[in-house]
Coordinates of C-alpha atoms in Angstrom, one line a residue:
M1 CA 0.0 0.0 0.0
D2 CA 1.4 3.4 -1.0
E3 CA 1.6 6.0 1.6
V4 CA -1.3 8.6 1.5
E5 CA -0.1 12.1 1.2
V6 CA -2.4 15.0 2.0
V7 CA -1.6 17.6 -0.7
V8 CA -4.1 20.2 0.3
A9 CA -7.1 20.1 2.6
H10 CA -9.6 22.7 3.7
R11 CA -13.4 23.0 4.2
Q12 CA -14.2 23.1 0.5
R13 CA -12.0 20.4 -0.9
A14 CA -9.1 18.0 -0.3
T15 CA -6.5 16.4 -2.5
L16 CA -4.7 13.2 -1.6
R17 CA -1.9 11.5 -3.4
V18 CA -1.6 7.7 -3.3
G19 CA 1.4 6.6 -5.4
D20 CA 0.9 8.1 -8.9
V21 CA -2.8 8.9 -8.4
F22 CA -4.3 12.1 -7.1
L23 CA -7.7 11.8 -5.5
K24 CA -9.6 15.1 -5.5
V25 CA -12.6 15.3 -3.1
D26 CA -14.9 18.3 -3.7
G27 CA -18.2 19.1 -2.1
N28 CA -19.3 21.0 -5.2
P29 CA -19.8 18.6 -8.2
A30 CA -19.7 21.5 -10.6
H31 CA -15.9 21.9 -10.0
A32 CA -15.2 18.4 -11.2
D33 CA -17.5 18.7 -14.2
V34 CA -15.7 21.9 -15.3
E35 CA -12.3 20.3 -14.8
I36 CA -13.2 17.2 -16.9
R37 CA -14.6 19.3 -19.7
A38 CA -11.8 21.8 -19.7
M39 CA -9.0 19.1 -19.7
A40 CA -10.7 17.5 -22.7
M41 CA -10.7 20.8 -24.6
A42 CA -7.3 22.2 -23.6
P43 CA -4.7 22.1 -26.4
I44 CA -1.8 21.6 -24.0
P45 CA -0.7 18.6 -21.9
T46 CA -3.0 17.6 -19.0
P47 CA -2.9 14.5 -16.8
A48 CA -5.1 11.5 -17.6
I49 CA -8.4 11.2 -15.8
L50 CA -8.6 7.7 -14.3
W51 CA -12.1 7.7 -13.0
H52 CA -14.8 9.9 -11.5
E53 CA -17.2 8.8 -8.8
P54 CA -18.7 12.0 -7.2
P55 CA -17.5 13.6 -5.0
V56 CA -14.1 12.0 -5.9
L57 CA -12.1 12.6 -9.1
A58 CA -9.0 10.4 -9.7
I59 CA -6.2 11.8 -11.9
A60 CA -2.9 10.4 -12.8
A61 CA 0.2 12.3 -11.6
A62 CA 1.8 14.6 -14.2
P63 CA 5.4 13.7 -15.1
G64 CA 8.2 16.0 -14.3
R65 CA 8.1 18.5 -11.5
A66 CA 6.3 21.7 -10.7
L67 CA 7.6 24.9 -12.3
G68 CA 8.2 26.3 -8.8
L69 CA 6.6 27.2 -5.5
L70 CA 5.2 30.5 -4.3
G71 CA 7.7 32.1 -2.0
E72 CA 10.7 30.3 -3.4
P73 CA 12.9 31.0 -6.4
S74 CA 11.9 28.9 -9.4
P75 CA 14.6 26.4 -10.4
A76 CA 13.4 26.4 -14.0
S77 CA 15.6 27.9 -16.8
P78 CA 14.5 30.9 -18.9
A79 CA 13.9 28.4 -21.8
T80 CA 11.5 26.5 -19.7
W81 CA 9.6 29.6 -18.7
A82 CA 9.5 30.5 -22.4
A83 CA 8.1 27.0 -23.2
V84 CA 5.4 27.6 -20.6
G85 CA 4.6 30.9 -22.1
A86 CA 4.2 29.3 -25.5
A87 CA 1.8 26.7 -24.0
V88 CA -0.3 29.4 -22.3
R89 CA -0.5 31.1 -25.7
R90 CA -1.8 27.9 -27.3
L91 CA -4.5 27.8 -24.6
H92 CA -5.5 31.4 -25.1
D93 CA -5.7 30.9 -28.8
A94 CA -8.0 27.9 -28.5
P95 CA -11.8 28.0 -28.9
L96 CA -13.6 29.3 -25.9
P97 CA -15.3 26.9 -23.4
P98 CA -19.1 27.0 -23.9
W99 CA -19.8 27.9 -20.3
P100 CA -19.8 31.5 -18.9
G101 CA -16.8 33.1 -17.2
R102 CA -16.6 35.9 -14.6
R103 CA -18.1 39.2 -15.5
L104 CA -16.1 42.5 -15.1
E105 CA -18.7 43.8 -12.7
D106 CA -18.4 40.7 -10.5
V107 CA -14.6 41.2 -10.3
A108 CA -15.1 44.9 -9.4
A109 CA -17.6 44.1 -6.7
E110 CA -15.3 41.4 -5.2
L111 CA -12.5 43.9 -5.1
D112 CA -14.7 46.4 -3.3
S113 CA -15.8 43.9 -0.7
E114 CA -12.4 42.4 -0.1
C115 CA -10.6 45.8 0.3
A116 CA -13.3 46.9 2.7
W117 CA -12.7 43.7 4.8
L118 CA -9.0 44.2 4.8
L119 CA -9.3 47.8 5.9
A120 CA -11.9 47.0 8.6
N121 CA -9.8 44.3 10.1
A122 CA -6.5 46.2 9.8
V123 CA -4.9 43.1 8.1
L124 CA -2.4 45.4 6.3
P125 CA -1.5 49.1 6.6
A126 CA -4.3 51.1 5.0
E127 CA -1.9 52.8 2.7
V128 CA -0.7 49.4 1.3
I129 CA -4.4 48.4 0.6
R130 CA -5.3 51.8 -0.9
R131 CA -2.2 51.9 -3.2
N132 CA -2.8 48.4 -4.4
R133 CA -6.4 49.1 -5.0
E134 CA -5.4 52.0 -7.1
I135 CA -3.0 49.8 -9.2
A136 CA -5.7 47.0 -9.4
E137 CA -8.1 49.4 -11.1
V138 CA -6.1 49.1 -14.3
A139 CA -7.3 45.5 -14.7
L140 CA -10.9 46.6 -14.5
R141 CA -11.4 47.2 -18.2
P142 CA -13.3 45.3 -20.8
W143 CA -11.3 42.4 -22.2
N144 CA -11.6 40.1 -25.2
P145 CA -12.3 36.7 -23.6
V146 CA -9.9 33.8 -24.2
F147 CA -9.8 30.2 -22.9
V148 CA -8.2 30.8 -19.4
H149 CA -7.1 28.2 -16.9
G150 CA -8.3 30.5 -14.2
D151 CA -5.9 29.3 -11.4
L152 CA -2.6 29.0 -13.2
Q153 CA -0.4 29.0 -10.1
I154 CA 3.2 28.1 -10.6
T155 CA 2.6 24.8 -8.7
H156 CA -0.1 23.8 -11.3
V157 CA 2.4 23.7 -14.2
F158 CA 4.7 20.6 -14.5
V159 CA 7.8 20.6 -16.7
D160 CA 10.6 18.2 -17.6
G161 CA 13.6 20.1 -18.9
D162 CA 12.3 22.6 -21.4
E163 CA 9.0 20.7 -22.0
V164 CA 5.6 21.3 -20.4
T165 CA 4.4 17.9 -19.3
G166 CA 1.1 18.7 -17.7
V167 CA -1.1 21.5 -16.3
I168 CA -3.4 20.5 -13.4
D169 CA -6.4 21.9 -11.5
W170 CA -8.8 23.1 -14.2
S171 CA -11.9 23.7 -12.1
E172 CA -11.7 27.5 -12.6
A173 CA -11.3 27.3 -16.4
A174 CA -13.6 29.6 -18.4
P175 CA -13.6 32.4 -20.9
G176 CA -11.7 35.3 -19.3
D177 CA -8.9 37.8 -19.4
G178 CA -5.7 36.2 -20.6
M179 CA -3.6 38.7 -18.6
F180 CA -5.0 37.1 -15.4
D181 CA -3.4 33.8 -16.3
L182 CA -0.1 35.4 -17.0
A183 CA -0.3 37.4 -13.7
T184 CA -1.2 34.3 -11.6
L185 CA 1.7 32.3 -13.0
T186 CA 4.2 35.0 -12.2
L187 CA 2.7 36.1 -8.9
G188 CA 5.7 36.4 -6.5
H189 CA 8.0 35.6 -9.5
E190 CA 7.8 38.9 -11.2
E191 CA 11.5 38.6 -12.4
R192 CA 10.3 35.7 -14.6
L193 CA 7.8 37.8 -16.6
D194 CA 10.2 38.6 -19.4
D195 CA 11.1 34.9 -19.9
L196 CA 7.4 33.9 -19.9
L197 CA 6.4 36.6 -22.4
A198 CA 9.3 35.6 -24.7
G199 CA 7.4 32.4 -25.3
Y200 CA 3.9 33.9 -25.1
G201 CA 4.5 36.4 -27.9
A202 CA 2.7 39.6 -28.9
G203 CA -0.4 40.9 -27.2
A204 CA 0.6 40.9 -23.5
D205 CA -0.1 44.1 -21.5
R206 CA 2.5 44.4 -18.8
E207 CA 0.6 47.2 -17.0
V208 CA -2.5 45.0 -16.8
I209 CA -0.5 42.0 -15.6
R210 CA 0.9 44.1 -12.8
A211 CA -2.6 45.3 -11.9
W212 CA -3.7 41.7 -11.7
W213 CA -0.8 40.9 -9.3
S214 CA -2.3 43.5 -6.9
L215 CA -5.9 42.6 -7.6
R216 CA -5.5 38.8 -7.1
S217 CA -3.5 39.3 -3.9
L218 CA -6.1 41.7 -2.5
V219 CA -9.1 39.5 -3.2
A220 CA -7.4 36.2 -2.2
S221 CA -6.2 37.2 1.3
R222 CA -9.4 36.7 3.3
W223 CA -10.0 33.3 1.7
L224 CA -6.4 32.2 2.4
I225 CA -6.6 33.3 6.1
G226 CA -9.9 31.6 6.6
H227 CA -8.7 28.3 5.1
G228 CA -5.5 28.0 7.1
F229 CA -3.0 29.4 4.6
D230 CA -0.6 32.2 5.4
P231 CA -0.5 35.1 2.8
D232 CA 2.1 36.7 5.0
A233 CA 4.7 33.9 4.4
P234 CA 7.9 35.2 2.6
G235 CA 7.3 35.9 -1.1
C236 CA 3.5 35.4 -0.9
E237 CA 0.6 37.7 -1.3
F238 CA 1.3 40.2 1.4
D239 CA 4.9 40.6 0.2
V240 CA 3.5 41.1 -3.4
L241 CA 1.3 43.9 -2.0
R242 CA 4.1 45.5 0.0
S243 CA 6.4 45.4 -3.0
R244 CA 4.0 47.6 -5.0
M245 CA 4.8 50.5 -2.5
R246 CA 8.3 50.6 -4.0
D247 CA 6.9 51.1 -7.6
R248 CA 6.0 54.7 -7.0

């Protein structure tokens, strides 16, 4: 019997690893449905789905290793980051998923409510929140929707050498702003943006990507705190927000 490893666990979902199999347990069946459909549509490598018996989805482990970890320097080469950028571009150029994505007004409303909570609870200095809110406004513009992964964290991309071997965790996939994917992937790894865009090619808006760094960090903080994660760990969301104070 292989040892059971708890990859992540909180009130909404848990992921276990048993040997080369990941077992994802989710109380919301819609997440697994989206994940299965998105992986079937995506024009980039994804792990094999082994079986699905709600609320459990079994997925084979992706070969290779994660591109990196939030809060730690990525060991991947510039060529690897460029290969990831090219893969993201293929995804963004693919036909849109047939289900709806997040609306601009929903993103703006979430930013309002999360900033209000951060200020009311003095989670960060008010000037840090207000400055990042100002930066985040740049992302609140109409976008041409593309096929986005929706949660393209650095730990969700697996590579072997300069090859992308698998992208995991597709439950947030939908039509959306491609700059959000690029920002999520480089959150806390801003120094890798040039390498990523070398592979992605034309059309990236660096100012909007920077705005999404602030926006994502602002809106994610309450959820992270409430689910046992630490956004104040070195290199994580609070450090991203504080670093924007040096951009004046």
